[in-house]
Amino acid sequence: MIWVIANKAEEDGSFPTYKYYKQAFQEGEIDIYLATPQDNFAFLHRGDIAIVRTRDQRINERLRVAKMAYGFATTGESSKVDWLTHDKEAIKVVLAQNDILFPRTVELSDVMRGRNYFVKPRYGENSIGVDPYSICTNQEQVHAKCQLLWGNGIEPMIEEYIDGDEVTTSVFWESEEVHIAMYSALIRPNEECGLHTKRTKEHFSFTPERYVSSRLNDVIRKTFHAVGATHLLRIDSRIVNGVPYIIDVNMIPGLAPDGYLSKCMEVNDVPYLNAIRMMVGTAT
């Protein structure tokens, strides 16, 4: 049995993506379980598959303990991967250790007029807190954006702004073949001044185009292994004169049929339902 493990605080079971999950498998082969941090997952048995769709670290830790006890397969990553893909500052240490390029973090006191900066949440996903005012050119703008994030209970981080083409790469671990499969797409937002914001993702307002680069593949492969991933990631990068800079690593990318991962797969000739099956296939 395949169980989609969601968080009651994040999903109420009516999220439309789940009907597509069910289309990808036979009737009665897949179901949804809304978990809490108190669950012991004793209903899962050897031979079952748990598809992790929650960022709640307490639930994920309980699921890791249950996997050791009951022997089911899961797409859940280690606590290290969970942490590194959540903390956008911590992951930079690992990227630096592996000679992977990324935007440099800047302190507010070091912001210089005439240079471009990007202010975003240190933690979180789905581009929450990112809007056209995230790109700043002076200390006053940076401070104002930081204040706005702080006012919404979000810890900000300031980066040098890397101006280039944004590419998203879906990465699947294929255990039977013992390698990773990578599918990349150039993603152009159709609104919000060309930025990837919460709005562009919610409205699916972007145009994907297949992107093929052996140089990017090398960097993506290094990033996947550097963070210790063993299942599925979606890795975002900006390309400047052919050189990739890693800007975000997503452990639980959105799987809506019009979302970034799905459209990335589509332009690489992988049908949506096949992508769902591929995700399930990464479970170990």
mmCIF file of C-alpha atoms in Angstrom:
data_model
loop_
_atom_site.group_PDB
_atom_site.id
_atom_site.type_symbol
_atom_site.label_atom_id
_atom_site.label_comp_id
_atom_site.label_asym_id
_atom_site.label_seq_id
_atom_site.Cartn_x
_atom_site.Cartn_y
_atom_site.Cartn_z
ATOM 1 C CA MET A 1 0.000 0.000 0.000
ATOM 2 C CA ILE A 2 1.192 3.518 -0.821
ATOM 3 C CA TRP A 3 0.451 6.161 1.820
ATOM 4 C CA VAL A 4 0.795 9.899 1.145
ATOM 5 C CA ILE A 5 1.858 11.383 4.499
ATOM 6 C CA ALA A 6 0.621 14.963 4.858
ATOM 7 C CA ASN A 7 0.365 17.397 7.757
ATOM 8 C CA LYS A 8 -3.046 18.394 9.049
ATOM 9 C CA ALA A 9 -1.784 21.950 9.367
ATOM 10 C CA GLU A 10 -0.761 21.961 5.704
ATOM 11 C CA GLU A 11 -3.332 19.778 3.920
ATOM 12 C CA ASP A 12 -6.960 18.973 4.726
ATOM 13 C CA GLY A 13 -7.231 16.049 2.316
ATOM 14 C CA SER A 14 -9.086 18.055 -0.321
ATOM 15 C CA PHE A 15 -5.974 19.396 -2.054
ATOM 16 C CA PRO A 16 -6.630 18.659 -5.751
ATOM 17 C CA THR A 17 -3.207 17.115 -6.398
ATOM 18 C CA TYR A 18 -4.263 13.970 -4.540
ATOM 19 C CA LYS A 19 -6.798 13.023 -7.197
ATOM 20 C CA TYR A 20 -3.924 12.888 -9.671
ATOM 21 C CA TYR A 21 -1.907 10.683 -7.327
ATOM 22 C CA LYS A 22 -4.805 8.256 -7.414
ATOM 23 C CA GLN A 23 -4.970 8.390 -11.197
ATOM 24 C CA ALA A 24 -1.356 7.255 -11.361
ATOM 25 C CA PHE A 25 -2.118 3.983 -9.547
ATOM 26 C CA GLN A 26 -4.756 1.274 -9.378
ATOM 27 C CA GLU A 27 -7.880 1.740 -7.255
ATOM 28 C CA GLY A 28 -7.098 0.990 -3.612
ATOM 29 C CA GLU A 29 -3.333 1.073 -4.163
ATOM 30 C CA ILE A 30 -2.749 4.573 -2.767
ATOM 31 C CA ASP A 31 -4.363 6.613 0.023
ATOM 32 C CA ILE A 32 -3.730 9.724 2.122
ATOM 33 C CA TYR A 33 -2.867 9.897 5.820
ATOM 34 C CA LEU A 34 -3.009 13.202 7.684
ATOM 35 C CA ALA A 35 -0.306 12.964 10.333
ATOM 36 C CA THR A 36 0.385 14.773 13.605
ATOM 37 C CA PRO A 37 3.651 15.064 15.573
ATOM 38 C CA GLN A 38 2.255 12.471 18.014
ATOM 39 C CA ASP A 39 1.833 9.688 15.414
ATOM 40 C CA ASN A 40 3.827 6.475 15.745
ATOM 41 C CA PHE A 41 2.820 5.221 12.251
ATOM 42 C CA ALA A 42 2.211 1.697 13.549
ATOM 43 C CA PHE A 43 -0.242 1.115 10.679
ATOM 44 C CA LEU A 44 2.693 1.024 8.236
ATOM 45 C CA HIS A 45 4.188 -2.400 7.543
ATOM 46 C CA ARG A 46 7.023 -3.942 5.570
ATOM 47 C CA GLY A 47 6.064 -3.678 1.908
ATOM 48 C CA ASP A 48 4.223 -0.362 2.361
ATOM 49 C CA ILE A 49 5.501 2.914 0.914
ATOM 50 C CA ALA A 50 5.219 6.251 2.740
ATOM 51 C CA ILE A 51 5.363 9.291 0.447
ATOM 52 C CA VAL A 52 6.402 12.265 2.571
ATOM 53 C CA ARG A 53 4.568 15.485 1.672
ATOM 54 C CA THR A 54 5.059 17.495 4.879
ATOM 55 C CA ARG A 55 7.836 19.817 6.009
ATOM 56 C CA ASP A 56 6.974 19.335 9.678
ATOM 57 C CA GLN A 57 10.320 18.160 11.066
ATOM 58 C CA ARG A 58 8.655 16.557 14.111
ATOM 59 C CA ILE A 59 6.478 14.362 11.904
ATOM 60 C CA ASN A 60 9.391 13.475 9.663
ATOM 61 C CA GLU A 61 11.513 12.459 12.645
ATOM 62 C CA ARG A 62 8.730 10.228 13.979
ATOM 63 C CA LEU A 63 8.451 8.675 10.526
ATOM 64 C CA ARG A 64 12.200 7.973 10.429
ATOM 65 C CA VAL A 65 11.966 6.188 13.786
ATOM 66 C CA ALA A 66 8.954 4.180 12.590
ATOM 67 C CA LYS A 67 10.779 3.140 9.420
ATOM 68 C CA MET A 68 13.581 1.649 11.518
ATOM 69 C CA ALA A 69 11.028 -0.230 13.633
ATOM 70 C CA TYR A 70 8.627 -1.476 10.959
ATOM 71 C CA GLY A 71 10.749 -1.711 7.804
ATOM 72 C CA PHE A 72 8.528 0.110 5.284
ATOM 73 C CA ALA A 73 9.943 2.158 2.400
ATOM 74 C CA THR A 74 9.720 5.936 2.332
ATOM 75 C CA THR A 75 10.734 8.998 0.344
ATOM 76 C CA GLY A 76 11.639 10.727 3.608
ATOM 77 C CA GLU A 77 15.149 12.116 3.752
ATOM 78 C CA SER A 78 17.560 12.208 6.697
ATOM 79 C CA SER A 79 17.372 14.905 9.350
ATOM 80 C CA LYS A 80 20.490 16.435 7.764
ATOM 81 C CA VAL A 81 18.797 16.861 4.380
ATOM 82 C CA ASP A 82 15.650 18.110 6.104
ATOM 83 C CA TRP A 83 17.665 20.801 7.885
ATOM 84 C CA LEU A 84 19.891 21.818 4.958
ATOM 85 C CA THR A 85 16.977 22.246 2.549
ATOM 86 C CA HIS A 86 15.071 24.325 5.108
ATOM 87 C CA ASP A 87 17.866 26.653 6.250
ATOM 88 C CA LYS A 88 19.049 28.650 3.228
ATOM 89 C CA GLU A 89 22.102 29.889 5.115
ATOM 90 C CA ALA A 90 23.252 26.537 6.501
ATOM 91 C CA ILE A 91 23.254 24.887 3.087
ATOM 92 C CA LYS A 92 25.770 27.435 1.810
ATOM 93 C CA VAL A 93 28.434 25.948 4.083
ATOM 94 C CA VAL A 94 27.993 22.570 2.393
ATOM 95 C CA LEU A 95 27.954 24.121 -1.078
ATOM 96 C CA ALA A 96 31.167 26.021 -0.342
ATOM 97 C CA GLN A 97 32.872 22.860 0.911
ATOM 98 C CA ASN A 98 32.084 21.240 -2.443
ATOM 99 C CA ASP A 99 33.147 24.195 -4.622
ATOM 100 C CA ILE A 100 29.572 24.859 -5.744
ATOM 101 C CA LEU A 101 28.784 28.487 -6.569
ATOM 102 C CA PHE A 102 25.923 30.349 -4.852
ATOM 103 C CA PRO A 103 24.906 33.972 -4.102
ATOM 104 C CA ARG A 104 27.033 35.459 -1.308
ATOM 105 C CA THR A 105 25.257 36.437 1.927
ATOM 106 C CA VAL A 106 25.680 40.102 2.888
ATOM 107 C CA GLU A 107 25.231 41.874 6.220
ATOM 108 C CA LEU A 108 23.016 44.964 6.223
ATOM 109 C CA SER A 109 25.977 47.125 7.259
ATOM 110 C CA ASP A 110 27.915 45.942 4.179
ATOM 111 C CA VAL A 111 25.246 46.885 1.627
ATOM 112 C CA MET A 112 26.706 49.322 -0.893
ATOM 113 C CA ARG A 113 24.836 51.753 -3.131
ATOM 114 C CA GLY A 114 24.938 50.866 -6.828
ATOM 115 C CA ARG A 115 24.937 47.108 -6.316
ATOM 116 C CA ASN A 116 21.913 44.836 -6.484
ATOM 117 C CA TYR A 117 20.805 42.697 -3.543
ATOM 118 C CA PHE A 118 18.096 40.140 -2.997
ATOM 119 C CA VAL A 119 16.242 39.988 0.324
ATOM 120 C CA LYS A 120 14.362 36.762 1.045
ATOM 121 C CA PRO A 121 13.298 34.549 3.976
ATOM 122 C CA ARG A 122 16.085 32.459 5.472
ATOM 123 C CA TYR A 123 13.629 29.625 6.062
ATOM 124 C CA GLY A 124 10.600 28.372 4.180
ATOM 125 C CA GLU A 125 9.383 27.384 0.737
ATOM 126 C CA ASN A 126 7.027 28.406 -2.071
ATOM 127 C CA SER A 127 8.656 31.852 -2.443
ATOM 128 C CA ILE A 128 6.684 33.162 0.527
ATOM 129 C CA GLY A 129 7.937 36.669 1.286
ATOM 130 C CA VAL A 130 9.413 37.168 -2.196
ATOM 131 C CA ASP A 131 7.957 40.016 -4.285
ATOM 132 C CA PRO A 132 9.195 42.711 -6.723
ATOM 133 C CA TYR A 133 10.579 44.658 -3.727
ATOM 134 C CA SER A 134 12.951 41.797 -2.917
ATOM 135 C CA ILE A 135 15.484 43.232 -5.393
ATOM 136 C CA CYS A 136 17.131 46.241 -3.738
ATOM 137 C CA THR A 137 19.791 48.706 -4.871
ATOM 138 C CA ASN A 138 20.629 50.533 -1.655
ATOM 139 C CA GLN A 139 20.684 50.129 2.112
ATOM 140 C CA GLU A 140 17.380 51.958 2.602
ATOM 141 C CA GLN A 141 15.529 49.535 0.317
ATOM 142 C CA VAL A 142 17.206 46.527 1.904
ATOM 143 C CA HIS A 143 16.312 47.746 5.396
ATOM 144 C CA ALA A 144 12.687 48.390 4.393
ATOM 145 C CA LYS A 145 12.300 44.894 2.951
ATOM 146 C CA CYS A 146 13.930 43.322 6.012
ATOM 147 C CA GLN A 147 11.579 45.276 8.271
ATOM 148 C CA LEU A 148 8.603 44.034 6.255
ATOM 149 C CA LEU A 149 9.696 40.410 6.647
ATOM 150 C CA TRP A 150 10.455 40.840 10.355
ATOM 151 C CA GLY A 151 6.998 42.383 10.793
ATOM 152 C CA ASN A 152 5.481 39.200 9.369
ATOM 153 C CA GLY A 153 7.507 36.984 11.687
ATOM 154 C CA ILE A 154 9.979 35.993 8.949
ATOM 155 C CA GLU A 155 13.752 36.062 9.466
ATOM 156 C CA PRO A 156 15.307 37.760 6.423
ATOM 157 C CA MET A 157 18.592 37.092 4.702
ATOM 158 C CA ILE A 158 20.396 39.425 2.288
ATOM 159 C CA GLU A 159 22.221 38.053 -0.741
ATOM 160 C CA GLU A 160 24.093 39.532 -3.643
ATOM 161 C CA TYR A 161 21.671 39.455 -6.578
ATOM 162 C CA ILE A 162 22.723 37.075 -9.332
ATOM 163 C CA ASP A 163 21.145 38.365 -12.548
ATOM 164 C CA GLY A 164 20.780 35.501 -14.991
ATOM 165 C CA ASP A 165 18.442 32.911 -16.464
ATOM 166 C CA GLU A 166 16.609 30.906 -13.817
ATOM 167 C CA VAL A 167 16.546 27.152 -14.321
ATOM 168 C CA THR A 168 14.798 24.524 -12.232
ATOM 169 C CA THR A 169 15.977 20.914 -12.229
ATOM 170 C CA SER A 170 13.977 17.918 -11.049
ATOM 171 C CA VAL A 171 16.293 15.232 -9.695
ATOM 172 C CA PHE A 172 15.172 11.638 -9.079
ATOM 173 C CA TRP A 173 17.284 8.914 -7.505
ATOM 174 C CA GLU A 174 16.830 5.711 -9.499
ATOM 175 C CA SER A 175 17.851 2.961 -7.100
ATOM 176 C CA GLU A 176 17.576 0.139 -9.649
ATOM 177 C CA GLU A 177 19.937 1.955 -12.013
ATOM 178 C CA VAL A 178 22.020 3.367 -9.128
ATOM 179 C CA HIS A 179 22.159 6.892 -10.545
ATOM 180 C CA ILE A 180 20.207 10.127 -10.572
ATOM 181 C CA ALA A 181 18.008 11.316 -13.426
ATOM 182 C CA MET A 182 17.937 15.074 -14.062
ATOM 183 C CA TYR A 183 15.371 17.107 -15.986
ATOM 184 C CA SER A 184 15.965 20.848 -16.378
ATOM 185 C CA ALA A 185 13.807 23.708 -17.621
ATOM 186 C CA LEU A 186 14.352 27.412 -18.093
ATOM 187 C CA ILE A 187 11.510 29.059 -16.137
ATOM 188 C CA ARG A 188 10.340 32.529 -17.180
ATOM 189 C CA PRO A 189 7.757 34.171 -14.869
ATOM 190 C CA ASN A 190 5.048 36.020 -16.807
ATOM 191 C CA GLU A 191 4.370 38.632 -14.119
ATOM 192 C CA GLU A 192 5.852 40.155 -10.946
ATOM 193 C CA CYS A 193 8.692 41.838 -12.890
ATOM 194 C CA GLY A 194 10.023 38.471 -13.991
ATOM 195 C CA LEU A 195 10.574 37.249 -10.421
ATOM 196 C CA HIS A 196 9.576 33.893 -8.997
ATOM 197 C CA THR A 197 7.184 34.905 -6.235
ATOM 198 C CA LYS A 198 4.422 33.260 -4.236
ATOM 199 C CA ARG A 199 1.970 34.848 -6.684
ATOM 200 C CA THR A 200 3.567 33.462 -9.855
ATOM 201 C CA LYS A 201 3.616 29.986 -8.329
ATOM 202 C CA GLU A 202 0.022 30.142 -7.081
ATOM 203 C CA HIS A 203 -1.206 31.389 -10.465
ATOM 204 C CA PHE A 204 1.113 29.081 -12.444
ATOM 205 C CA SER A 205 2.199 32.223 -14.263
ATOM 206 C CA PHE A 206 5.388 31.056 -15.923
ATOM 207 C CA THR A 207 6.649 29.682 -19.228
ATOM 208 C CA PRO A 208 8.986 26.652 -19.154
ATOM 209 C CA GLU A 209 11.477 25.708 -21.852
ATOM 210 C CA ARG A 210 13.683 22.631 -21.900
ATOM 211 C CA TYR A 211 17.255 23.377 -20.834
ATOM 212 C CA VAL A 212 20.160 21.066 -21.592
ATOM 213 C CA SER A 213 23.633 21.673 -20.172
ATOM 214 C CA SER A 214 26.300 19.163 -19.168
ATOM 215 C CA ARG A 215 27.886 21.855 -16.994
ATOM 216 C CA LEU A 216 24.631 22.352 -15.093
ATOM 217 C CA ASN A 217 24.179 18.580 -14.775
ATOM 218 C CA ASP A 218 27.593 18.294 -13.129
ATOM 219 C CA VAL A 219 26.706 21.011 -10.597
ATOM 220 C CA ILE A 220 23.262 19.529 -9.896
ATOM 221 C CA ARG A 221 24.757 16.082 -9.342
ATOM 222 C CA LYS A 222 27.337 17.508 -6.923
ATOM 223 C CA THR A 223 24.629 19.435 -5.065
ATOM 224 C CA PHE A 224 22.360 16.388 -4.740
ATOM 225 C CA HIS A 225 25.155 14.303 -3.241
ATOM 226 C CA ALA A 226 26.602 17.165 -1.157
ATOM 227 C CA VAL A 227 23.381 17.623 0.824
ATOM 228 C CA GLY A 228 23.073 13.851 1.246
ATOM 229 C CA ALA A 229 19.811 13.406 -0.664
ATOM 230 C CA THR A 230 18.681 9.909 -1.632
ATOM 231 C CA HIS A 231 15.231 10.426 -3.170
ATOM 232 C CA LEU A 232 13.877 13.536 -4.889
ATOM 233 C CA LEU A 233 14.930 17.186 -5.013
ATOM 234 C CA ARG A 234 14.048 20.183 -7.126
ATOM 235 C CA ILE A 235 17.105 22.424 -7.400
ATOM 236 C CA ASP A 236 16.888 26.019 -8.640
ATOM 237 C CA SER A 237 19.839 27.781 -10.206
ATOM 238 C CA ARG A 238 20.672 30.965 -12.058
ATOM 239 C CA ILE A 239 22.872 30.744 -15.120
ATOM 240 C CA VAL A 240 25.305 33.591 -15.804
ATOM 241 C CA ASN A 241 27.314 33.229 -19.017
ATOM 242 C CA GLY A 242 26.848 29.465 -18.821
ATOM 243 C CA VAL A 243 27.958 29.294 -15.168
ATOM 244 C CA PRO A 244 25.350 27.875 -12.704
ATOM 245 C CA TYR A 245 24.795 29.394 -9.253
ATOM 246 C CA ILE A 246 22.623 27.350 -6.878
ATOM 247 C CA ILE A 247 19.912 29.559 -5.380
ATOM 248 C CA ASP A 248 17.539 27.063 -3.734
ATOM 249 C CA VAL A 249 17.170 23.355 -2.950
ATOM 250 C CA ASN A 250 13.678 21.964 -2.374
ATOM 251 C CA MET A 251 13.243 18.650 -0.554
ATOM 252 C CA ILE A 252 9.466 18.486 -1.045
ATOM 253 C CA PRO A 253 8.722 20.301 -4.315
ATOM 254 C CA GLY A 254 5.134 21.046 -5.256
ATOM 255 C CA LEU A 255 3.488 18.372 -7.377
ATOM 256 C CA ALA A 256 0.492 20.223 -8.772
ATOM 257 C CA PRO A 257 -0.022 19.375 -12.459
ATOM 258 C CA ASP A 258 0.720 22.982 -13.441
ATOM 259 C CA GLY A 259 3.580 23.446 -10.952
ATOM 260 C CA TYR A 260 7.288 23.947 -11.536
ATOM 261 C CA LEU A 261 8.307 20.299 -11.205
ATOM 262 C CA SER A 262 5.455 19.036 -13.386
ATOM 263 C CA LYS A 263 6.035 21.559 -16.165
ATOM 264 C CA CYS A 264 9.778 20.925 -15.971
ATOM 265 C CA MET A 265 9.103 17.235 -16.573
ATOM 266 C CA GLU A 266 6.560 17.955 -19.302
ATOM 267 C CA VAL A 267 8.991 19.956 -21.452
ATOM 268 C CA ASN A 268 11.396 17.033 -21.058
ATOM 269 C CA ASP A 269 8.739 14.682 -22.512
ATOM 270 C CA VAL A 270 7.827 13.036 -19.192
ATOM 271 C CA PRO A 271 4.021 12.936 -18.679
ATOM 272 C CA TYR A 272 2.704 14.198 -15.358
ATOM 273 C CA LEU A 273 1.438 10.862 -14.056
ATOM 274 C CA ASN A 274 4.786 9.277 -14.924
ATOM 275 C CA ALA A 275 6.480 11.928 -12.768
ATOM 276 C CA ILE A 276 4.239 10.920 -9.854
ATOM 277 C CA ARG A 277 5.198 7.271 -10.359
ATOM 278 C CA MET A 278 8.867 8.234 -10.558
ATOM 279 C CA MET A 279 8.568 10.022 -7.198
ATOM 280 C CA VAL A 280 7.064 6.926 -5.615
ATOM 281 C CA GLY A 281 9.798 4.856 -7.271
ATOM 282 C CA THR A 282 12.492 6.696 -5.305
ATOM 283 C CA ALA A 283 11.207 5.259 -2.010
ATOM 284 C CA THR A 284 13.617 2.964 -0.150
#
